[in-house]
Short mmCIF file of C-alpha atoms and ligand atoms in Angstrom, two decimals:
data_model
loop_
_atom_site.label_atom_id
_atom_site.label_comp_id
_atom_site.label_asym_id
_atom_site.label_seq_id
_atom_site.Cartn_x
_atom_site.Cartn_y
_atom_site.Cartn_z
CA UNK A 26 -11.55 27.27 -20.20
CA UNK A 27 -8.20 25.68 -19.45
CA UNK A 28 -8.07 24.04 -16.06
CA UNK A 29 -5.39 25.63 -13.90
CA UNK A 30 -4.60 24.21 -10.47
CA UNK A 31 -1.73 24.56 -8.05
CA UNK A 32 0.06 23.07 -5.13
CA UNK A 33 1.09 25.75 -2.68
CA UNK A 34 3.30 24.30 0.03
CA UNK A 35 4.82 26.37 2.82
CA UNK A 36 8.53 25.61 3.20
CA UNK A 37 8.30 25.26 6.97
CA UNK A 38 9.09 21.55 6.89
CA UNK A 39 9.93 18.71 4.53
CA UNK A 40 7.38 17.66 1.90
CA UNK A 41 4.60 16.19 4.01
CA UNK A 42 2.63 13.13 2.88
CA UNK A 43 -0.59 15.15 3.15
CA UNK A 44 0.76 17.90 0.90
CA UNK A 45 2.12 15.31 -1.52
CA UNK A 46 -1.27 13.57 -1.70
CA UNK A 47 -2.91 16.96 -2.37
CA UNK A 48 -0.30 17.49 -5.09
CA UNK A 49 -1.20 14.10 -6.56
CA UNK A 50 -4.90 14.98 -6.75
CA UNK A 51 -4.12 18.37 -8.32
CA UNK A 52 -1.80 16.73 -10.82
CA UNK A 53 -4.35 14.02 -11.70
CA UNK A 54 -7.08 16.62 -12.15
CA UNK A 55 -4.87 18.86 -14.31
CA UNK A 56 -3.72 15.98 -16.49
CA UNK A 57 -7.23 14.57 -16.81
CA UNK A 58 -8.40 17.88 -18.25
CA UNK A 59 -5.28 18.67 -20.24
CA UNK A 60 -4.82 21.62 -17.92
CA UNK A 61 -1.91 23.18 -16.07
CA UNK A 62 -0.41 22.36 -12.71
CA UNK A 63 1.45 25.21 -11.02
CA UNK A 64 3.87 25.21 -8.11
CA UNK A 65 3.85 28.09 -5.67
CA UNK A 66 6.02 28.29 -2.59
CA UNK A 67 4.25 30.14 0.22
CA UNK A 68 7.25 31.46 2.07
CA UNK A 69 5.94 34.58 3.75
CA UNK A 70 6.44 33.12 7.23
CA UNK A 71 10.00 34.36 7.44
CA UNK A 72 10.65 32.81 10.84
CA UNK A 73 9.75 29.25 9.93
CA UNK A 74 10.55 29.12 6.19
CA UNK A 75 13.90 27.65 5.18
CA UNK A 76 15.55 27.16 1.78
CA UNK A 77 16.41 23.54 2.60
CA UNK A 78 12.71 22.78 3.04
CA UNK A 79 12.00 24.34 -0.35
CA UNK A 80 14.71 22.11 -1.79
CA UNK A 81 13.20 19.05 -0.09
CA UNK A 82 9.75 19.92 -1.46
CA UNK A 83 10.96 20.38 -5.05
CA UNK A 84 13.02 17.22 -4.86
CA UNK A 85 10.11 15.20 -3.45
CA UNK A 86 7.66 16.39 -6.11
CA UNK A 87 10.17 15.63 -8.86
CA UNK A 88 10.94 12.22 -7.39
CA UNK A 89 7.25 11.33 -7.33
CA UNK A 90 6.91 12.34 -10.97
CA UNK A 91 4.59 15.26 -10.23
CA UNK A 92 6.01 17.55 -12.87
CA UNK A 93 4.68 21.08 -12.84
CA UNK A 94 4.02 23.31 -15.82
CA UNK A 95 4.90 26.66 -14.31
CA UNK A 96 6.78 27.95 -11.29
CA UNK A 97 8.01 27.60 -8.67
CA UNK A 98 6.70 31.04 -7.80
CA UNK A 99 7.82 32.43 -4.46
CA UNK A 100 5.48 34.65 -2.51
CA UNK A 101 8.35 36.63 -1.04
CA UNK A 102 9.16 37.81 -4.58
CA UNK A 103 5.61 39.07 -5.10
CA UNK A 104 5.24 41.46 -2.19
CA UNK A 105 4.55 44.45 -4.44
CA UNK A 106 1.47 42.71 -5.80
CA UNK A 107 0.06 42.12 -2.31
CA UNK A 108 0.70 45.72 -1.34
CA UNK A 109 -1.21 46.93 -4.37
CA UNK A 110 -4.04 44.55 -3.51
CA UNK A 111 -4.23 45.89 0.05
CA UNK A 112 -4.32 49.39 -1.38
CA UNK A 113 -7.23 48.38 -3.62
CA UNK A 114 -9.20 47.27 -0.57
CA UNK A 115 -8.35 50.52 1.25
CA UNK A 116 -9.56 52.45 -1.77
CA UNK A 117 -12.81 50.51 -1.77
CA UNK A 118 -13.30 51.19 1.92
CA UNK A 119 -13.11 47.48 2.69
CA UNK A 120 -9.91 47.49 4.74
CA UNK A 121 -8.66 49.55 7.66
CA UNK A 122 -5.80 49.92 10.10
CA UNK A 123 -6.36 48.36 13.48
CA UNK A 124 -4.25 49.61 16.37
CA UNK A 125 -5.49 47.20 19.03
CA UNK A 126 -2.53 46.02 21.09
CA UNK A 127 -1.70 42.41 21.91
CA UNK A 128 -2.67 43.09 25.54
CA UNK A 129 -6.02 44.51 24.53
CA UNK A 130 -6.72 41.52 22.30
CA UNK A 131 -5.78 39.20 25.13
CA UNK A 132 -8.13 41.00 27.53
CA UNK A 133 -10.90 40.76 24.92
CA UNK A 134 -10.32 37.02 24.58
CA UNK A 135 -10.37 36.52 28.34
CA UNK A 136 -13.65 38.39 28.67
CA UNK A 137 -15.16 36.32 25.87
CA UNK A 138 -13.95 33.15 27.49
CA UNK A 139 -15.49 34.15 30.79
CA UNK A 140 -18.83 34.60 29.00
CA UNK A 141 -18.39 31.24 27.26
CA UNK A 142 -18.20 32.89 23.87
CA UNK A 143 -15.99 31.92 20.94
CA UNK A 144 -12.97 34.22 20.63
CA UNK A 145 -13.36 36.90 17.98
CA UNK A 146 -12.15 40.36 17.22
CA UNK A 147 -14.91 42.86 18.03
CA UNK A 148 -14.17 45.15 15.07
CA UNK A 149 -13.48 48.00 17.50
CA UNK A 150 -11.22 49.98 15.15
CA UNK A 151 -13.39 49.62 12.07
CA UNK A 152 -14.53 53.21 12.09
CA UNK A 153 -11.76 55.24 13.70
CA UNK A 154 -11.79 58.95 13.01
CA UNK A 155 -8.61 60.49 11.56
CA UNK A 156 -8.07 62.10 14.99
CA UNK A 157 -8.28 58.76 16.81
CA UNK A 158 -5.84 57.20 14.34
CA UNK A 159 -3.45 60.10 14.79
CA UNK A 160 -3.68 59.69 18.56
CA UNK A 161 -2.86 55.97 18.40
CA UNK A 162 0.04 56.68 16.06
CA UNK A 163 1.30 59.37 18.43
CA UNK A 164 1.23 56.76 21.20
CA UNK A 165 3.62 54.76 19.05
CA UNK A 166 1.18 51.90 18.54
CA UNK A 167 1.76 49.49 15.73
CA UNK A 168 -1.08 48.43 13.45
CA UNK A 169 -2.33 45.52 11.36
CA UNK A 170 -4.57 45.79 8.34
CA UNK A 171 -7.98 44.20 8.62
CA UNK A 172 -10.59 43.32 6.04
CA UNK A 173 -14.23 43.91 6.94
CA UNK A 174 -16.36 40.81 7.38
CA UNK A 175 -20.09 41.33 7.84
CA UNK A 176 -21.60 39.04 10.47
CA UNK A 177 -24.85 38.65 8.57
CA UNK A 178 -23.16 37.45 5.41
CA UNK A 179 -23.90 33.92 4.29
CA UNK A 180 -21.13 32.27 2.31
CA UNK A 181 -22.11 29.37 0.13
CA UNK A 182 -20.12 27.22 -2.25
CA UNK A 183 -20.56 23.92 -3.93
CA UNK A 184 -17.56 21.89 -2.91
CA UNK A 185 -16.56 19.30 -5.50
CA UNK A 186 -15.96 16.75 -2.74
CA UNK A 187 -18.24 17.81 0.08
CA UNK A 188 -21.22 19.27 -1.74
CA UNK A 189 -23.03 22.42 -0.59
CA UNK A 190 -21.13 24.29 2.11
CA UNK A 191 -22.71 27.13 4.06
CA UNK A 192 -20.87 29.47 6.42
CA UNK A 193 -21.94 32.56 8.24
CA UNK A 194 -19.86 35.69 8.45
CA UNK A 195 -20.32 35.63 12.23
CA UNK A 196 -18.42 32.32 12.37
CA UNK A 197 -15.26 33.85 10.93
CA UNK A 198 -13.87 35.56 14.01
CA UNK A 199 -14.56 39.18 13.14
CA UNK A 200 -12.70 41.41 10.68
CA UNK A 201 -9.67 39.45 9.51
CA UNK A 202 -6.07 40.53 9.47
CA UNK A 203 -4.77 40.56 5.90
CA UNK A 204 -1.39 42.24 6.31
CA UNK A 205 1.02 43.55 8.88
CA UNK A 206 2.46 47.01 9.11
CA UNK A 207 5.81 48.05 7.67
CA UNK A 208 7.89 51.14 8.21
CA UNK A 209 6.73 52.48 4.83
CA UNK A 210 3.11 51.37 5.20
CA UNK A 211 1.88 47.94 4.10
CA UNK A 212 3.99 44.98 5.24
CA UNK A 213 3.89 41.20 4.85
CA UNK A 214 0.54 39.74 3.82
CA UNK A 215 -1.12 36.97 5.82
CA UNK A 216 -1.82 33.54 4.39
CA UNK A 217 -5.50 33.95 3.48
CA UNK A 218 -4.87 37.21 1.71
CA UNK A 219 -1.75 36.27 -0.26
CA UNK A 220 -3.40 33.04 -1.41
CA UNK A 221 -6.36 34.86 -2.87
CA UNK A 222 -4.24 37.53 -4.56
CA UNK A 223 -2.07 34.80 -6.08
CA UNK A 224 -4.91 32.53 -7.10
CA UNK A 225 -6.55 35.48 -8.85
CA UNK A 226 -3.33 36.61 -10.49
CA UNK A 227 -2.43 33.08 -11.57
CA UNK A 228 -5.95 32.50 -12.84
CA UNK A 229 -6.65 29.37 -10.89
CA UNK A 230 -9.85 27.69 -11.98
CA UNK A 231 -9.91 25.13 -9.16
CA UNK A 232 -8.48 25.14 -5.65
CA UNK A 233 -7.86 21.58 -4.50
CA UNK A 234 -6.52 21.31 -0.97
CA UNK A 235 -6.88 19.53 2.36
CA UNK A 236 -10.11 19.85 4.32
CA UNK A 237 -8.26 21.65 7.11
CA UNK A 238 -8.59 24.72 4.88
CA UNK A 239 -12.41 24.78 4.79
CA UNK A 240 -12.74 27.67 7.26
CA UNK A 241 -10.19 29.62 5.22
CA UNK A 242 -12.24 29.11 2.09
CA UNK A 243 -15.18 31.01 3.57
CA UNK A 244 -12.91 33.99 4.27
CA UNK A 245 -11.22 33.72 0.91
CA UNK A 246 -14.51 33.77 -0.99
CA UNK A 247 -15.30 37.13 0.68
CA UNK A 248 -11.96 38.43 -0.57
CA UNK A 249 -12.61 37.31 -4.16
CA UNK A 250 -15.92 39.12 -3.99
CA UNK A 251 -14.29 42.24 -2.59
CA UNK A 252 -11.96 42.30 -5.59
CA UNK A 253 -14.83 41.63 -7.94
CA UNK A 254 -13.03 38.49 -9.13
CA UNK A 255 -14.41 35.18 -10.27
CA UNK A 256 -14.44 32.67 -7.42
CA UNK A 257 -12.70 29.39 -8.36
CA UNK A 258 -14.21 25.98 -7.72
CA UNK A 259 -13.13 24.38 -4.48
CA UNK A 260 -12.43 20.74 -3.67
CA UNK A 261 -11.48 19.84 -0.11
CA UNK A 262 -9.81 16.48 0.10
CA UNK A 263 -10.11 14.18 3.13
CA UNK A 264 -7.41 14.06 5.76
CA UNK A 265 -5.03 11.14 6.02
CA UNK A 266 -5.66 9.23 9.24
CA UNK A 267 -3.61 6.75 11.21
CA UNK A 268 -4.86 3.34 12.37
CA UNK A 269 -6.57 4.95 15.39
CA UNK A 270 -8.47 7.29 13.10
CA UNK A 271 -6.50 10.37 14.09
CA UNK A 272 -4.67 12.72 11.74
CA UNK A 273 -1.42 11.08 10.62
CA UNK A 274 1.40 12.73 12.51
CA UNK A 275 5.09 12.47 13.26
CA UNK A 276 4.22 10.03 16.03
CA UNK A 277 3.16 7.54 13.38
CA UNK A 278 6.75 7.13 12.32
CA UNK A 279 6.95 9.05 9.09
CA UNK A 280 5.34 12.08 7.65
CA UNK A 281 7.60 13.30 4.90
CA UNK A 282 8.19 11.95 1.44
CA UNK A 283 11.94 11.80 2.05
CA UNK A 284 11.23 9.50 5.04
CA UNK A 285 9.23 7.17 2.82
CA UNK A 286 12.05 7.18 0.31
CA UNK A 287 14.56 6.31 3.01
CA UNK A 288 12.30 3.48 4.17
CA UNK A 289 12.61 1.86 0.77
CA UNK A 290 9.42 2.81 -1.01
CA UNK A 291 9.66 3.38 -4.73
CA UNK A 292 8.43 6.65 -6.20
CA UNK A 293 5.99 4.78 -8.45
CA UNK A 294 4.65 2.63 -5.61
CA UNK A 295 4.20 5.54 -3.24
CA UNK A 296 2.59 7.73 -5.90
CA UNK A 297 0.25 4.87 -6.82
CA UNK A 298 -0.66 4.37 -3.17
CA UNK A 299 -1.32 8.09 -2.68
CA UNK A 300 -3.85 8.12 -5.53
CA UNK A 301 -5.84 5.63 -3.45
CA UNK A 302 -5.76 7.74 -0.30
CA UNK A 303 -9.29 9.04 -0.66
CA UNK A 304 -9.97 8.15 -4.29
CA UNK A 305 -10.88 4.91 -6.04
CA UNK A 306 -10.96 4.01 -9.71
CA UNK A 307 -14.36 3.40 -11.37
CA UNK A 308 -13.39 -0.26 -11.29
CA UNK A 309 -12.59 -0.29 -7.60
CA UNK A 310 -10.75 -3.61 -7.85
CA UNK A 311 -8.07 -1.88 -9.90
CA UNK A 312 -5.35 -0.76 -7.56
CA UNK A 313 -2.17 -0.77 -9.58
CA UNK A 314 -1.75 2.08 -12.00
CA UNK A 315 0.73 4.71 -12.99
CA UNK A 316 -0.11 8.36 -12.38
CA UNK A 317 -0.88 8.72 -16.10
CA UNK A 318 -3.33 5.82 -15.99
CA UNK A 319 -4.98 7.17 -12.84
CA UNK A 320 -5.26 10.63 -14.45
CA UNK A 321 -7.35 9.20 -17.28
CA UNK A 322 -9.92 7.97 -14.78
CA UNK A 323 -9.72 10.66 -12.10
CA UNK A 324 -12.76 12.67 -11.03
CA UNK A 325 -13.93 14.21 -7.76
CA UNK A 326 -17.06 12.08 -7.89
CA UNK A 327 -14.94 9.22 -6.64
CA UNK A 328 -13.15 11.14 -3.89
CA UNK A 329 -14.39 10.25 -0.40
CA UNK A 330 -15.59 12.74 2.16
CA UNK A 331 -14.44 10.54 5.01
CA UNK A 332 -10.82 10.55 6.15
CA UNK A 333 -8.46 8.15 4.38
CA UNK A 334 -6.88 5.58 6.66
CA UNK A 335 -3.23 5.03 6.06
CA UNK A 336 -2.72 1.33 5.41
CA UNK A 337 0.90 0.21 5.65
CA UNK A 338 0.12 -3.32 4.48
CA UNK A 339 -1.45 -2.01 1.29
CA UNK A 340 1.41 0.39 0.67
CA UNK A 341 3.85 -2.50 1.13
CA UNK A 342 1.89 -4.69 -1.24
CA UNK A 343 1.73 -1.99 -3.93
CA UNK A 344 5.40 -1.24 -3.47
CA UNK A 345 6.35 -4.89 -3.88
CA UNK A 346 4.36 -5.07 -7.13
CA UNK A 347 6.49 -2.28 -8.56
CA UNK A 348 9.73 -3.81 -7.34
CA UNK A 349 8.84 -7.22 -8.71
CA UNK A 350 8.01 -5.92 -12.16
CA UNK A 351 10.98 -3.59 -12.43
CA UNK A 352 13.77 -4.30 -14.97
CA UNK A 353 16.90 -5.57 -13.25
CA UNK A 354 19.10 -2.65 -14.27
CA UNK A 355 16.65 -0.11 -12.87
CA UNK A 356 16.20 -2.05 -9.65
CA UNK A 357 19.98 -2.31 -9.36
CA UNK A 358 20.30 1.47 -9.66
CA UNK A 359 17.76 1.89 -6.89
CA UNK A 360 19.35 -0.64 -4.57
CA UNK A 361 22.96 0.53 -4.81
CA UNK A 362 22.38 3.65 -2.64
CA UNK A 363 20.84 1.48 0.09
CA UNK A 364 23.85 -0.84 0.07
CA UNK A 365 26.21 2.12 0.05
CA UNK A 366 24.36 3.63 2.97
CA UNK A 367 24.83 0.34 4.84
CA UNK A 368 28.57 0.56 4.17
CA UNK A 369 28.76 -2.39 1.76
CA UNK A 370 31.79 -2.29 -0.54
CA UNK A 371 31.62 -3.12 -4.23
CA UNK A 372 35.08 -4.63 -4.34
CA UNK A 373 36.53 -8.12 -4.78
CA UNK A 374 34.61 -9.09 -7.89
CA UNK A 375 31.41 -7.35 -6.92
CA UNK A 376 31.08 -5.65 -10.27
CA UNK A 377 27.95 -4.62 -12.09
CA UNK A 378 27.20 -7.99 -13.78
CA UNK A 379 27.61 -9.73 -10.42
CA UNK A 380 25.43 -7.14 -8.69
CA UNK A 381 22.73 -7.60 -11.31
CA UNK A 382 22.77 -11.35 -10.67
CA UNK A 383 22.38 -10.64 -6.98
CA UNK A 384 19.44 -8.35 -7.75
CA UNK A 385 17.86 -11.03 -9.92
CA UNK A 386 18.22 -13.43 -7.01
CA UNK A 387 16.77 -11.30 -4.22
CA UNK A 388 14.45 -8.97 -6.20
CA UNK A 389 11.40 -11.23 -6.04
CA UNK A 390 11.64 -11.38 -2.23
CA UNK A 391 11.77 -7.63 -1.66
CA UNK A 392 8.85 -5.67 -0.27
CA UNK A 393 10.81 -2.49 0.37
CA UNK A 394 14.10 -1.62 -1.29
CA UNK A 395 15.80 -1.41 2.07
CA UNK A 396 15.06 -5.11 2.67
CA UNK A 397 17.94 -5.80 0.28
CA UNK A 398 20.40 -4.70 2.94
CA UNK A 399 19.60 -7.50 5.39
CA UNK A 400 18.88 -9.98 2.64
CA UNK A 401 22.24 -9.57 0.95
CA UNK A 402 24.44 -9.00 3.97
CA UNK A 403 25.96 -12.45 3.57
CA UNK A 404 27.27 -11.45 0.13
CA UNK A 405 29.13 -8.46 1.49
CA UNK A 406 30.76 -9.90 4.61
CA UNK A 407 33.80 -12.15 4.73
CA UNK A 408 32.59 -14.32 7.56
CA UNK A 409 29.06 -15.26 8.27
CA UNK A 410 27.15 -15.46 11.54
CA UNK A 411 25.32 -18.72 11.90
CA UNK A 412 21.76 -18.62 13.21
CA UNK A 413 20.90 -21.05 16.02
CA UNK A 414 18.98 -23.18 13.55
CA UNK A 415 21.90 -23.26 11.14
CA UNK A 416 24.41 -24.14 13.90
CA UNK A 417 22.13 -26.95 15.07
CA UNK A 418 21.88 -28.18 11.49
CA UNK A 419 25.66 -28.11 11.09
CA UNK A 420 26.13 -30.09 14.30
CA UNK A 421 23.93 -32.90 13.02
CA UNK A 422 25.61 -36.13 12.21
CA UNK A 423 26.89 -36.22 8.65
CA UNK A 424 26.99 -32.46 8.15
CA UNK A 425 30.72 -32.12 8.69
CA UNK A 426 31.62 -34.94 6.34
CA UNK A 427 29.20 -33.59 3.76
CA UNK A 428 30.77 -30.16 3.83
CA UNK A 429 34.27 -31.61 3.57
CA UNK A 430 33.08 -33.64 0.60
CA UNK A 431 31.79 -30.49 -1.07
CA UNK A 432 35.05 -28.65 -0.41
CA UNK A 433 37.05 -31.49 -1.93
CA UNK A 434 34.77 -31.68 -4.97
CA UNK A 435 35.13 -27.95 -5.51
CA UNK A 436 38.85 -28.49 -6.19
CA UNK A 437 38.01 -30.36 -9.39
CA UNK A 438 35.09 -28.33 -10.61
CA UNK A 439 34.61 -24.95 -12.15
CA UNK A 440 31.34 -24.01 -10.44
CA UNK A 441 28.34 -23.68 -12.74
CA UNK A 442 24.70 -24.47 -12.19
CA UNK A 443 25.22 -27.92 -13.71
CA UNK A 444 28.43 -28.70 -11.83
CA UNK A 445 26.87 -27.58 -8.55
CA UNK A 446 24.13 -30.13 -9.06
CA UNK A 447 26.80 -32.65 -10.00
CA UNK A 448 28.76 -32.00 -6.80
CA UNK A 449 25.63 -32.43 -4.68
CA UNK A 450 24.81 -35.73 -6.37
CA UNK A 451 28.38 -36.92 -5.92
CA UNK A 452 28.44 -36.09 -2.20
CA UNK A 453 25.07 -37.76 -1.63
CA UNK A 454 26.52 -40.91 -3.16
CA UNK A 455 29.94 -40.80 -1.48
CA UNK A 456 28.64 -40.04 2.01
CA UNK A 457 25.56 -42.15 1.59
CA UNK A 458 23.33 -39.41 2.98
CA UNK A 459 19.99 -37.98 1.93
CA UNK A 460 20.00 -35.11 -0.58
CA UNK A 461 17.99 -33.06 1.94
CA UNK A 462 20.82 -33.23 4.45
CA UNK A 463 23.36 -32.08 1.89
CA UNK A 464 21.16 -29.17 0.87
CA UNK A 465 20.53 -28.08 4.45
CA UNK A 466 24.19 -28.38 5.42
CA UNK A 467 25.19 -26.41 2.34
CA UNK A 468 22.63 -23.70 2.94
CA UNK A 469 23.58 -23.40 6.59
CA UNK A 470 27.26 -23.35 5.76
CA UNK A 471 27.12 -20.91 2.88
CA UNK A 472 24.48 -18.50 4.13
CA UNK A 473 24.44 -19.06 7.91
CA UNK A 474 20.71 -19.64 7.76
CA UNK A 475 18.16 -22.30 6.91
CA UNK A 476 15.98 -19.96 4.88
CA UNK A 477 16.77 -17.63 2.06
CA UNK A 478 16.90 -17.21 -1.67
CA UNK A 479 17.66 -19.98 -4.15
CA UNK A 480 20.60 -22.01 -2.82
CA UNK A 481 22.40 -22.83 -6.05
CA UNK A 482 22.20 -19.22 -7.27
CA UNK A 483 23.47 -17.99 -3.90
CA UNK A 484 26.34 -20.44 -4.08
CA UNK A 485 27.26 -19.34 -7.59
CA UNK A 486 27.34 -15.72 -6.49
CA UNK A 487 29.50 -16.52 -3.48
CA UNK A 488 31.80 -18.59 -5.68
CA UNK A 489 32.29 -15.70 -8.10
CA UNK A 490 33.64 -13.52 -5.30
CA UNK A 491 35.67 -16.39 -3.81
CA UNK A 492 33.61 -16.62 -0.65
CA UNK A 493 32.13 -20.11 -0.90
CA UNK A 494 35.16 -22.12 0.15
CA UNK A 495 36.06 -19.91 3.16
CA UNK A 496 32.44 -20.07 4.27
CA UNK A 497 32.37 -23.85 4.03
CA UNK A 498 35.62 -24.08 6.00
CA UNK A 499 34.12 -21.81 8.63
CA UNK A 500 31.06 -24.08 8.75
CA UNK A 501 33.20 -27.18 9.19
CA UNK A 502 34.63 -25.55 12.33
CA UNK A 503 31.12 -25.14 13.69
CA UNK A 504 30.14 -28.63 12.62
CA UNK A 505 32.99 -30.46 14.32
N1 LIG B 623 0.42 27.09 2.10
C1 LIG B 623 -0.79 26.39 2.37
C2 LIG B 623 -0.47 25.04 2.99
O1 LIG B 623 0.66 24.61 2.89
C3 LIG B 623 -1.55 26.22 1.05
C4 LIG B 623 -2.98 25.97 1.21
C5 LIG B 623 -3.73 26.18 -0.09
O2 LIG B 623 -3.62 25.29 -0.96
O3 LIG B 623 -4.36 27.19 -0.26
O4 LIG B 623 -1.30 24.46 3.64
#
């Protein structure tokens, strides 16, 4: 048996972190077993589905490296199949038309509420006579198509994450709606029905999805049985929780993969982090691995039942590991869009070799790609703003003379690493000041700050784009 699994997002929003994590687990499981991972777009909700969300979902999955083997299949292109499936259930006497109006359903719900009962459809149109149906039709009532669910039924499955699951038919809210009406008969299918028809047709062996679908699974198993089809294995993965232990939501800042991308997470780092949202490797100290490496070790035995807390610090740490080990040219490619977005111009000597030197300089200090914007601002602006600390440093006795000494020395030197050291030595001697003072004055003058990346390398970069001397002159103004 070849393992076949799928991710089946609804294009009613951007690719959500929860869906992406479910995609990761499906992908890992498929790759572990040499199976197939299929992409299906569940777009039957015509009011909320949008093509731009589909685009965002495909782009996000590709970006994360979750390549799929077949699809994307679109449910809206498969309507004929669902119609045939509804007809099959009619033919078997397992489905019927229900003409109950919205008002009648509302009244039913109210009455149930008043009696402190859970809301459920009371199956009132399960056995209409042809005359009753004709009468409702004559009234101009619309209908939905319902599938019969027996209250006494017990539904049992062995969930690969949660173990033995037992549901009762009476917990499922009465006969379920599987499709709406259409002018010519059977209209759009509902989620639970279309999913089963597709999963049967696409020969899914395992259904791996978020635990919010558990109640659907009970209904879906009844549908498989009605069709006489083999029921796939189910694995319900834990929810992703925020720090307060509640389901991660928009209020937590980000929910979609494109948001994480914009915040400066790398695809590899985010994908790596997602594998750990509910799963751990057999050697639980191992936390850094590519998707391929995780796939080798993946099994549902090591997926938690409990919700997975989203840990920003860990995501940051993992992300920084990927950034720090990335080749300079690749990191450069990733950083350029962030600089462009910030409006930085690659003019005045800021060509690729220079940019790569800048990346070499700041790369080791980055946690998120976007950090590069603030960290390299001084290399993209003509004048620099001095921090309070830097201004105070520049106003210290000896700073002004030191800076003037450096400016003068620059006239006679082509700046290199060696000559920079030479200039510093020379100024220390001439001005009879401590080397520490020269270094601090230089750093404050060149970068506007007392902290930052390697000073000599920063100086060299500024020198290559002709910014060191103007900066030092600007600093002398502050100093005197
Ligand atoms: N369209 C459903 C969702 O986005 C798919 C659930 C399933 O995997 O069956 O939640």
